[in-house]
Amino acid sequence: MNPSDTLSAPLLASGGRMLIGAEWREAVSGKRFPTINPATTEPLAEIAEGDAPDVDLAVQAARQAFEGPWGKMSAAERGKALWRLGDLILKHVDEIARLESLDAGKPIAETTRIDVPLTADVFHYYAGAATKLEGSTIPVSGPYFNYTLREPIGVVGLIVPWNFPLLIASRKVAPALAAGNTVVLKPAEESPLTALRLGELALEAGLPPGVINVVPGFGPTAGAALVAHPGVAGIAFTGETSTGQLIMQNGARTLKKVSLELGGKSANIVLDDADLEAASRAAMMAIFYNKGEVCTAGSRLLVAKGAREPLLEKVIERAAKLVQGDTLDPKTRLGPQISQAQVERIERYVAAGKKEGARLVLGGERAKVGDGRGYFWKPTIFDGVRNDMTIAREEIFGPVLSVIEVESFDDAIARANESMYGLAAAIWTSDVKKAHRAARALQAGTVWINTYNLYDAASPYGGTKASGFGRETGMAGLDFYTQTKSVWVDLG
Ligand code: NAI
Ligand code: MG
């Protein structure tokens, strides 16, 4: 028995091995890597470390399932299997939430109420979608009948990050499977536990072996091998913009289809006719929810002159009250950043903010929680930020808010769009016309009006510009995982 099994046994019945077909296996290399609890920096488990040979085995297993039991199953049967998986996730909500909280530094109150139930929603939504994927009949010229089939693309590689490890994985796994594909899932090296748990539950739900394969490992090895593999038809990726660029480049050799959900620097606009009470609550959560490790984080608060002072006062007051602590404590609202690397990244950006003349009005340093070893950062707010400052241009991915004053509605829209990113945006106003004009004018995949950070399994989500392309969730989330075949019949 591997000594590290003792460590992982209480967390995963499968003992930190990877899932290939029906088998829980060690890596071909025999290597394992630790995953830690970012709240304490203690190791949680040793996980099998996948690389190219493991990816190759996983792709073979996925191909067999695609050509075999999964490919032969009716859409209704696939839908039922996905529904059972959704039910199993709900049945184990507390246990899965605990795993996610420990591994990714997320407060248990959030994983229990948000991450895990929303993951189940995604499986239930796509369970129903499997039988709604329809082709069409086309009025072509001549004595011919022409119709289309929407077919799966094959084996799909799914590469996911550590901020919503299970939820982001589900938004790729569920539509891929609903459409009849099979998958190889590579979780982030920082947070592999819930992906492996999903693999256990998939087998329990009766999904044929090989439909979901889980290969944990690092980006430049396991991730890159998946992108390079000629047997993989497409890669659905969420993560950093520069990694997305690399995936496009490396995928070009085998003409991979790619779907990219990348970074953001989302603008949250508050006009002076807004409900400032509601806007301040949302502005605070928009940046501090999940310690700012959210692709759609409202990291730029664009406030009309007249509203700036009262709004900022309320946001500071609320942010200062956020409870930082043990992620398993139900009172905790702000967990640790995922890693030392992320803390250092935040440190660099906070230094840049000060150097470029922004006014630090809250936080700006590490928070001491428990014995002080965890990666906690204090909620941080910079006032007097200009849109051309580094902290307003680049994705920090931490609890750092930039407050930018705007002159008018038009100025707000212009400043919001003056960004390489285009993931999400929000506007707070009581003027219906302005709200809907903004919805059209904002360059973003999602626009929220008098609200922030709403998601639903039924609603499409994705970015524009450097935030990527492709849509997840909703019926649009099936497009990437299907291809259209045109069929002609001679009637003459
Ligand atoms: P990353 O983009 O490097 O990692 C995301 C996933 O991609 C992980 O599973 C990783 O193993 C994989 N990966 C990395 N390099 C790869 C490669 N060459 N080929 C294939 N797969 C590869 O993000 P990272 O380094 O963990 O975080 C750095 C920054 O990225 C964060 O500070 C944040 O700004 C941004 N980020 C944005 C996310 C978003 O959802 N918008 C999510 C995660 C990170
Ligand atoms: Mg990386």
Coordinates of C-alpha atoms and ligand atoms in Angstrom, one line a residue:
M1 CA 0.0 0.0 0.0
N2 CA 1.3 3.4 -0.9
P3 CA 1.9 5.3 2.4
S4 CA 0.1 8.4 1.0
D5 CA -3.1 6.4 0.8
T6 CA -3.4 6.8 4.6
L7 CA -3.5 10.5 4.0
S8 CA -6.1 10.4 1.2
A9 CA -8.2 7.5 2.5
P10 CA -10.5 9.7 4.7
L11 CA -11.2 12.1 1.8
L12 CA -11.6 9.8 -1.2
A13 CA -12.5 6.2 -1.3
S14 CA -10.6 5.9 -4.5
G15 CA -7.4 6.8 -2.6
G16 CA -6.2 9.7 -4.8
R17 CA -5.8 7.5 -7.9
M18 CA -6.8 8.6 -11.3
L19 CA -9.9 7.3 -13.1
I20 CA -9.3 5.7 -16.5
G21 CA -12.2 3.6 -17.9
A22 CA -13.5 1.5 -14.9
E23 CA -10.1 1.5 -13.2
W24 CA -8.6 3.6 -10.4
R25 CA -4.9 3.7 -11.4
E26 CA -1.6 5.1 -10.2
A27 CA 0.2 7.2 -12.8
V28 CA 2.3 5.3 -15.3
S29 CA 5.3 7.1 -13.9
G30 CA 4.2 6.1 -10.3
K31 CA 4.4 9.8 -9.3
R32 CA 2.0 11.6 -6.9
F33 CA 1.7 15.2 -5.9
P34 CA 0.3 16.8 -2.8
T35 CA -2.8 19.0 -2.7
I36 CA -2.9 21.3 0.2
N37 CA -5.5 23.1 2.4
P38 CA -4.8 26.8 1.6
A39 CA -6.3 27.8 4.9
T40 CA -3.5 26.0 6.8
T41 CA -1.0 25.1 4.1
E42 CA -1.2 21.5 5.5
P43 CA -1.2 18.7 2.8
L44 CA -4.7 17.1 2.4
A45 CA -3.8 14.2 0.1
E46 CA -1.3 12.8 -2.3
I47 CA -2.8 12.5 -5.8
A48 CA -1.7 10.5 -8.8
E49 CA 0.2 12.8 -11.2
G50 CA -0.9 12.2 -14.7
D51 CA 1.3 12.9 -17.8
A52 CA 1.2 12.1 -21.5
P53 CA 1.1 8.2 -21.1
D54 CA -1.9 8.5 -18.7
V55 CA -3.6 11.0 -21.0
D56 CA -3.2 8.5 -23.8
L57 CA -4.7 5.7 -21.8
A58 CA -7.6 8.0 -20.8
V59 CA -8.2 9.0 -24.4
Q60 CA -8.3 5.3 -25.5
A61 CA -10.8 4.5 -22.7
A62 CA -12.9 7.5 -23.7
R63 CA -12.8 6.5 -27.4
Q64 CA -14.0 3.0 -26.5
A65 CA -16.9 4.3 -24.5
F66 CA -17.8 6.7 -27.3
E67 CA -17.8 4.0 -29.9
G68 CA -19.3 1.5 -27.5
P69 CA -22.0 1.8 -24.8
W70 CA -22.3 5.5 -24.6
G71 CA -22.5 6.0 -28.4
K72 CA -25.1 3.3 -28.7
M73 CA -27.3 4.6 -25.9
S74 CA -30.4 6.6 -26.7
A75 CA -30.5 10.3 -25.8
A76 CA -33.2 9.5 -23.3
E77 CA -31.0 6.9 -21.6
R78 CA -28.1 9.3 -21.5
G79 CA -30.4 11.9 -20.0
K80 CA -31.5 9.5 -17.3
A81 CA -27.9 8.7 -16.4
L82 CA -27.0 12.4 -16.1
W83 CA -30.1 12.9 -13.9
R84 CA -29.0 10.2 -11.6
L85 CA -25.6 11.8 -11.3
G86 CA -27.2 15.1 -10.5
D87 CA -29.3 13.3 -7.8
L88 CA -26.1 11.7 -6.3
I89 CA -24.4 15.0 -6.1
L90 CA -27.3 16.4 -4.1
K91 CA -27.4 13.4 -1.9
H92 CA -23.7 14.0 -1.0
V93 CA -23.9 17.7 -0.9
D94 CA -22.3 18.1 2.6
E95 CA -19.5 15.7 2.0
I96 CA -18.6 17.2 -1.5
A97 CA -18.9 20.8 -0.1
R98 CA -16.4 19.8 2.6
L99 CA -13.9 18.5 0.1
E100 CA -14.2 21.6 -2.1
S101 CA -13.9 23.9 0.9
L102 CA -10.8 22.1 2.2
D103 CA -9.1 21.9 -1.2
A104 CA -9.9 25.3 -2.7
G105 CA -10.2 27.6 0.4
K106 CA -13.9 28.2 -0.1
P107 CA -16.2 28.9 2.9
I108 CA -18.4 25.9 3.7
A109 CA -21.5 28.1 3.7
E110 CA -20.8 28.9 0.1
T111 CA -19.9 25.4 -1.2
T112 CA -22.9 24.0 0.6
R113 CA -25.4 26.5 -0.7
I114 CA -23.9 27.6 -4.0
D115 CA -21.1 25.4 -5.6
V116 CA -22.6 21.9 -5.0
P117 CA -26.3 22.6 -5.6
L118 CA -25.5 24.6 -8.7
T119 CA -23.4 21.7 -10.0
A120 CA -26.4 19.4 -9.5
D121 CA -28.6 21.9 -11.4
V122 CA -26.2 21.8 -14.3
F123 CA -26.5 17.9 -14.5
H124 CA -30.2 18.1 -14.1
Y125 CA -30.6 20.8 -16.8
Y126 CA -28.5 18.9 -19.3
A127 CA -30.2 15.6 -18.5
G128 CA -33.3 17.2 -19.9
A129 CA -31.4 18.8 -22.8
A130 CA -30.2 15.4 -24.2
T131 CA -33.6 14.7 -25.9
K132 CA -34.0 18.3 -27.1
L133 CA -31.0 18.4 -29.5
E134 CA -32.8 18.5 -32.8
G135 CA -31.7 18.8 -36.4
S136 CA -33.8 20.5 -39.1
T137 CA -35.3 19.9 -42.5
I138 CA -34.1 22.3 -45.2
P139 CA -36.1 23.6 -48.2
V140 CA -33.4 22.9 -50.8
S141 CA -34.0 23.3 -54.6
G142 CA -34.7 20.2 -56.7
P143 CA -36.3 16.8 -56.0
Y144 CA -34.3 16.3 -52.9
F145 CA -34.9 15.9 -49.2
N146 CA -32.2 17.5 -47.0
Y147 CA -32.1 17.3 -43.3
T148 CA -29.5 17.8 -40.6
L149 CA -28.2 15.6 -37.7
R150 CA -26.6 17.1 -34.6
E151 CA -23.8 14.8 -33.8
P152 CA -21.3 14.6 -30.9
I153 CA -17.7 15.6 -31.8
G154 CA -16.0 12.6 -30.1
V155 CA -13.6 12.6 -27.2
V156 CA -13.4 16.0 -25.5
G157 CA -10.6 17.3 -23.2
L158 CA -11.8 19.5 -20.4
I159 CA -9.2 21.6 -18.6
V160 CA -10.5 23.5 -15.6
P161 CA -9.2 25.9 -12.9
W162 CA -9.2 26.0 -9.1
N163 CA -11.7 28.8 -8.3
F164 CA -14.9 26.8 -8.8
P165 CA -13.4 23.4 -9.4
L166 CA -16.5 21.2 -9.5
L167 CA -19.0 23.8 -10.8
I168 CA -16.8 24.8 -13.8
A169 CA -16.1 21.1 -14.5
S170 CA -19.9 20.3 -14.5
R171 CA -20.5 23.1 -17.0
K172 CA -18.3 21.2 -19.4
V173 CA -18.9 17.6 -18.5
A174 CA -22.7 17.7 -18.5
P175 CA -23.3 19.3 -22.0
A176 CA -20.5 17.2 -23.5
L177 CA -22.2 14.0 -22.2
A178 CA -25.7 15.2 -23.0
A179 CA -24.6 15.5 -26.6
G180 CA -23.1 12.0 -26.7
N181 CA -19.4 12.8 -26.3
T182 CA -17.1 11.2 -23.8
V183 CA -14.5 13.2 -21.8
V184 CA -11.1 13.4 -20.2
L185 CA -11.2 15.8 -17.3
K186 CA -8.0 17.5 -16.1
P187 CA -8.7 19.3 -12.8
A188 CA -6.3 22.1 -11.7
E189 CA -3.3 20.9 -9.8
E190 CA -4.4 23.0 -6.9
S191 CA -7.8 21.4 -6.5
P192 CA -8.2 17.9 -7.8
L193 CA -10.4 16.3 -5.1
T194 CA -13.9 17.0 -6.3
A195 CA -13.2 16.0 -9.9
L196 CA -12.1 12.6 -8.6
R197 CA -15.2 12.5 -6.4
L198 CA -17.3 13.2 -9.5
G199 CA -15.6 10.3 -11.2
E200 CA -16.6 8.0 -8.3
L201 CA -20.2 9.2 -8.4
A202 CA -20.3 8.8 -12.2
L203 CA -19.6 5.1 -11.8
E204 CA -22.1 4.9 -9.0
A205 CA -24.7 6.6 -11.2
G206 CA -24.2 3.8 -13.8
L207 CA -22.4 5.9 -16.4
P208 CA -20.5 3.3 -18.5
P209 CA -16.8 3.2 -17.7
G210 CA -14.7 5.6 -19.9
V211 CA -17.5 8.1 -20.4
I212 CA -15.8 10.3 -17.7
N213 CA -12.1 9.9 -17.2
V214 CA -10.3 12.0 -14.7
V215 CA -6.5 12.7 -15.0
P216 CA -5.1 15.0 -12.4
G217 CA -1.8 16.6 -13.1
F218 CA 0.0 19.8 -14.1
G219 CA -0.7 22.2 -17.0
P220 CA 2.5 21.9 -19.0
T221 CA 2.5 18.1 -18.7
A222 CA -1.0 16.5 -18.4
G223 CA -2.8 19.6 -19.8
A224 CA -0.5 20.0 -22.7
A225 CA -0.7 16.3 -23.5
L226 CA -4.4 16.5 -23.8
V227 CA -4.2 19.5 -26.1
A228 CA -1.7 17.8 -28.3
H229 CA -3.4 14.4 -28.5
P230 CA -4.7 13.6 -32.0
G231 CA -7.5 11.5 -30.5
V232 CA -9.1 14.5 -28.8
A233 CA -11.5 16.4 -31.0
G234 CA -11.9 19.5 -28.8
I235 CA -10.6 21.3 -25.7
A236 CA -12.9 23.2 -23.4
F237 CA -10.8 25.4 -21.2
T238 CA -11.3 27.9 -18.4
G239 CA -8.4 29.8 -17.0
E240 CA -5.9 32.5 -17.7
T241 CA -6.0 34.3 -21.0
S242 CA -2.3 33.6 -21.8
T243 CA -3.0 29.8 -21.2
G244 CA -5.9 30.0 -23.5
Q245 CA -3.6 31.5 -26.2
L246 CA -1.1 28.7 -25.7
I247 CA -3.9 26.1 -26.0
M248 CA -5.1 27.6 -29.3
Q249 CA -1.5 27.6 -30.6
N250 CA -0.7 24.1 -29.4
G251 CA -4.1 22.8 -30.5
A252 CA -3.6 24.1 -34.0
R253 CA -1.3 21.2 -35.0
T254 CA -4.2 18.7 -34.6
L255 CA -6.9 21.3 -35.6
K256 CA -8.5 21.2 -32.2
K257 CA -11.9 22.8 -31.8
V258 CA -11.5 25.1 -28.7
S259 CA -13.8 26.8 -26.3
L260 CA -12.2 29.4 -24.1
E261 CA -13.5 31.0 -20.9
L262 CA -10.8 33.4 -19.9
G263 CA -10.0 36.3 -17.6
G264 CA -12.0 39.4 -16.9
K265 CA -11.8 42.9 -15.5
S266 CA -15.5 43.5 -15.2
A267 CA -17.0 46.9 -14.7
N268 CA -19.7 47.5 -12.2
I269 CA -21.3 50.9 -13.0
V270 CA -23.2 52.8 -10.4
L271 CA -25.1 55.9 -11.6
D272 CA -26.2 58.6 -9.1
D273 CA -29.8 57.6 -9.4
A274 CA -29.1 54.1 -8.2
D275 CA -30.4 52.4 -5.0
L276 CA -27.1 52.9 -3.1
E277 CA -27.9 50.5 -0.4
A278 CA -28.5 47.6 -2.8
A279 CA -25.6 48.7 -5.0
S280 CA -23.2 48.8 -2.1
R281 CA -24.1 45.3 -1.0
A282 CA -23.7 44.0 -4.5
A283 CA -20.5 46.0 -5.2
M284 CA -19.0 44.5 -2.0
M285 CA -19.9 40.9 -3.0
A286 CA -19.0 41.4 -6.6
I287 CA -15.4 41.7 -5.7
F288 CA -15.1 39.9 -2.4
Y289 CA -17.2 36.8 -3.1
N290 CA -14.9 33.8 -3.3
K291 CA -12.0 36.1 -2.2
G292 CA -12.1 37.8 -5.6
E293 CA -11.1 34.5 -7.4
V294 CA -14.0 34.8 -9.7
C295 CA -13.7 35.3 -13.5
T296 CA -16.6 37.8 -13.4
A297 CA -15.4 39.6 -10.3
G298 CA -16.6 43.3 -10.3
S299 CA -13.0 44.5 -9.9
R300 CA -13.7 47.9 -11.4
L301 CA -16.3 50.0 -9.6
L302 CA -17.2 52.8 -12.0
V303 CA -19.1 55.4 -9.9
A304 CA -20.8 58.6 -10.9
K305 CA -19.3 61.6 -9.1
G306 CA -22.4 62.3 -7.0
A307 CA -22.6 58.7 -5.7
R308 CA -19.0 58.1 -5.0
E309 CA -18.6 59.2 -1.4
P310 CA -21.7 57.7 0.0
L311 CA -21.3 54.4 -1.9
L312 CA -17.7 54.0 -1.0
E313 CA -18.4 54.6 2.7
K314 CA -21.0 51.8 2.6
V315 CA -18.8 49.4 0.7
I316 CA -15.9 49.9 3.1
E317 CA -18.2 49.4 6.1
R318 CA -19.6 46.2 4.7
A319 CA -16.2 44.8 3.6
A320 CA -14.6 45.5 6.9
K321 CA -17.2 43.3 8.6
L322 CA -16.5 40.2 6.4
V323 CA -15.5 37.3 8.6
Q324 CA -12.2 35.6 7.6
G325 CA -11.5 32.2 9.0
D326 CA -11.5 28.5 8.9
T327 CA -13.2 27.4 5.7
L328 CA -15.2 24.7 7.6
D329 CA -16.7 27.3 10.0
P330 CA -20.2 28.2 8.8
K331 CA -19.6 31.9 9.9
T332 CA -16.7 32.4 7.6
R333 CA -17.4 34.6 4.5
L334 CA -13.9 35.1 3.2
G335 CA -11.5 32.2 2.7
P336 CA -7.8 32.1 1.9
Q337 CA -6.4 32.7 -1.6
I338 CA -5.7 29.4 -3.4
S339 CA -1.9 29.5 -3.2
Q340 CA 1.3 31.4 -2.3
A341 CA 1.6 32.3 -6.0
Q342 CA -1.7 34.1 -5.9
V343 CA -0.8 35.9 -2.7
E344 CA 2.4 37.1 -4.3
R345 CA 0.5 38.2 -7.4
I346 CA -1.8 40.3 -5.2
E347 CA 1.2 41.8 -3.4
R348 CA 2.7 42.9 -6.7
Y349 CA -0.6 44.5 -7.8
V350 CA -1.2 46.3 -4.5
A351 CA 2.4 47.7 -4.7
A352 CA 1.7 48.8 -8.3
G353 CA -1.5 50.5 -7.2
K354 CA 0.3 52.5 -4.5
K355 CA 3.2 53.3 -6.9
E356 CA 0.9 54.6 -9.6
G357 CA -0.9 56.9 -7.2
A358 CA -4.1 55.1 -6.3
R359 CA -5.4 55.7 -2.7
L360 CA -5.5 52.6 -0.5
V361 CA -8.6 53.0 1.7
L362 CA -8.9 49.4 3.1
G363 CA -6.7 46.4 3.6
G364 CA -3.7 46.1 1.4
E365 CA -1.9 43.3 3.3
R366 CA -2.1 39.7 4.3
A367 CA -4.6 38.8 7.1
K368 CA -3.4 36.8 10.1
V369 CA -5.9 34.0 10.6
G370 CA -5.2 31.1 13.0
D371 CA -1.5 30.5 13.2
G372 CA -1.0 32.9 10.2
R373 CA 0.3 30.3 7.8
G374 CA -2.8 30.3 5.5
Y375 CA -3.0 32.4 2.4
F376 CA -5.5 35.0 3.7
W377 CA -5.6 38.5 2.3
K378 CA -7.5 41.4 3.8
P379 CA -10.4 42.9 1.7
T380 CA -8.6 45.7 -0.2
I381 CA -10.0 48.8 -1.8
F382 CA -8.3 51.5 -3.8
D383 CA -10.0 54.8 -4.4
G384 CA -8.9 57.4 -7.0
V385 CA -8.1 54.8 -9.6
R386 CA -7.7 55.8 -13.2
N387 CA -8.6 53.3 -15.9
D388 CA -5.0 53.4 -17.3
M389 CA -3.5 52.2 -14.0
T390 CA -2.2 48.6 -13.9
I391 CA -4.7 47.6 -11.2
A392 CA -7.6 48.8 -13.5
R393 CA -6.3 47.0 -16.6
E394 CA -5.0 43.6 -15.4
E395 CA -6.9 40.7 -13.8
I396 CA -5.7 40.5 -10.2
F397 CA -7.9 37.5 -9.2
G398 CA -7.9 38.5 -5.6
P399 CA -10.0 40.7 -3.2
V400 CA -8.8 44.0 -4.6
L401 CA -11.4 46.6 -5.7
S402 CA -10.5 49.6 -7.9
V403 CA -12.9 52.6 -7.5
I404 CA -13.0 54.8 -10.6
E405 CA -15.0 58.0 -10.8
V406 CA -17.0 58.7 -14.0
E407 CA -18.5 61.9 -15.3
S408 CA -21.6 60.7 -17.0
F409 CA -23.5 57.8 -18.5
D410 CA -21.5 58.0 -21.7
D411 CA -18.2 58.3 -19.8
A412 CA -19.2 55.2 -17.8
I413 CA -19.8 53.1 -20.9
A414 CA -16.7 54.3 -22.6
R415 CA -14.5 53.5 -19.5
A416 CA -16.2 50.2 -19.0
N417 CA -15.4 49.2 -22.6
E418 CA -11.9 50.5 -22.4
S419 CA -10.5 47.1 -21.5
M420 CA -9.0 44.2 -23.3
Y421 CA -11.5 41.9 -21.5
G422 CA -15.2 41.5 -22.0
L423 CA -16.6 38.9 -19.7
A424 CA -19.3 40.7 -17.6
A425 CA -20.6 44.1 -16.7
A426 CA -23.3 45.6 -14.5
I427 CA -25.2 48.8 -14.2
W428 CA -27.1 50.2 -11.3
T429 CA -29.7 52.9 -12.1
S430 CA -33.4 53.6 -11.7
D431 CA -33.7 54.8 -15.3
V432 CA -35.0 51.9 -17.4
K433 CA -33.8 53.5 -20.7
K434 CA -30.3 54.0 -19.4
A435 CA -30.2 50.4 -18.1
H436 CA -31.2 48.9 -21.4
R437 CA -29.0 51.3 -23.5
A438 CA -26.1 50.1 -21.3
A439 CA -27.0 46.4 -21.9
R440 CA -26.6 47.0 -25.6
A441 CA -23.5 49.2 -25.4
L442 CA -21.4 47.2 -22.9
Q443 CA -18.9 44.9 -24.6
A444 CA -19.4 41.8 -22.4
G445 CA -20.9 38.3 -22.5
T446 CA -23.2 39.0 -19.6
V447 CA -24.8 42.2 -18.4
W448 CA -26.5 42.5 -15.0
I449 CA -29.0 45.3 -14.3
N450 CA -29.4 46.3 -10.7
T451 CA -27.9 42.9 -9.6
Y452 CA -24.6 41.1 -9.9
N453 CA -23.1 37.6 -10.2
L454 CA -26.3 35.8 -11.2
Y455 CA -25.9 32.4 -12.9
D456 CA -28.3 29.7 -13.9
A457 CA -27.8 26.3 -15.6
A458 CA -30.3 27.5 -18.2
S459 CA -28.7 30.8 -19.1
P460 CA -25.7 31.1 -21.5
Y461 CA -22.4 32.4 -20.1
G462 CA -19.2 33.4 -21.7
G463 CA -17.0 36.2 -22.9
T464 CA -15.9 38.4 -25.7
K465 CA -12.5 40.1 -26.6
A466 CA -9.7 38.7 -24.4
S467 CA -12.2 36.9 -22.2
G468 CA -12.5 34.2 -24.8
F469 CA -15.3 32.7 -26.9
G470 CA -17.8 29.9 -26.7
R471 CA -20.8 29.7 -24.4
E472 CA -21.4 27.5 -21.4
T473 CA -24.7 26.5 -19.8
G474 CA -28.1 27.0 -21.5
M475 CA -28.8 25.4 -24.9
A476 CA -26.0 27.5 -26.3
G477 CA -23.7 25.5 -24.1
L478 CA -24.3 22.4 -26.4
D479 CA -23.0 24.1 -29.5
F480 CA -19.4 23.4 -28.8
Y481 CA -20.0 19.7 -28.2
T482 CA -22.0 19.1 -31.4
Q483 CA -21.4 19.2 -35.2
T484 CA -24.0 19.4 -37.8
K485 CA -24.2 16.8 -40.5
S486 CA -26.2 17.5 -43.7
V487 CA -28.0 14.5 -45.2
W488 CA -29.4 14.4 -48.8
V489 CA -32.0 12.0 -50.2
D490 CA -32.9 11.8 -53.9
L491 CA -36.7 12.0 -54.3
G492 CA -36.7 12.2 -58.1
Ligands
NAI1 P1 -4.0 28.6 -15.6 O1 -4.7 29.1 -16.8 O2 -2.5 28.3 -15.8 O3 -4.6 27.2 -15.1 C1 -5.9 26.8 -15.4 C2 -5.8 25.3 -15.9 O4 -5.1 25.2 -17.1 C3 -5.2 24.3 -14.9 O5 -5.9 23.1 -14.9 C4 -3.8 24.2 -15.5 O6 -3.2 23.0 -15.1 C5 -4.1 24.2 -16.9 N1 -2.9 24.6 -17.8 C6 -1.9 25.4 -17.4 N2 -1.0 25.5 -18.4 C7 -1.4 24.7 -19.4 C8 -0.9 24.3 -20.7 N3 0.2 24.8 -21.2 N4 -1.7 23.4 -21.4 C9 -2.8 22.9 -21.0 N5 -3.3 23.2 -19.8 C10 -2.7 24.1 -19.0 O7 -4.2 29.6 -14.4 P2 -3.3 29.6 -13.1 O8 -1.9 29.7 -13.4 O9 -3.7 28.6 -12.2 O10 -3.7 31.1 -12.5 C11 -3.1 32.2 -12.9 C12 -4.0 33.4 -13.2 O11 -5.0 33.0 -14.2 C13 -4.9 33.8 -12.0 O12 -4.2 34.7 -11.2 C14 -6.0 34.4 -12.7 O13 -5.7 35.7 -13.0 C15 -6.2 33.6 -14.0 N6 -7.2 32.6 -13.9 C16 -8.5 33.0 -14.3 C17 -9.5 32.1 -14.2 C18 -10.8 32.5 -14.8 O14 -11.7 31.7 -14.6 N7 -11.0 33.7 -15.4 C19 -9.4 30.8 -13.5 C20 -8.1 30.6 -13.1 C21 -7.0 31.4 -13.2
MG2 MG -0.6 28.1 -14.3

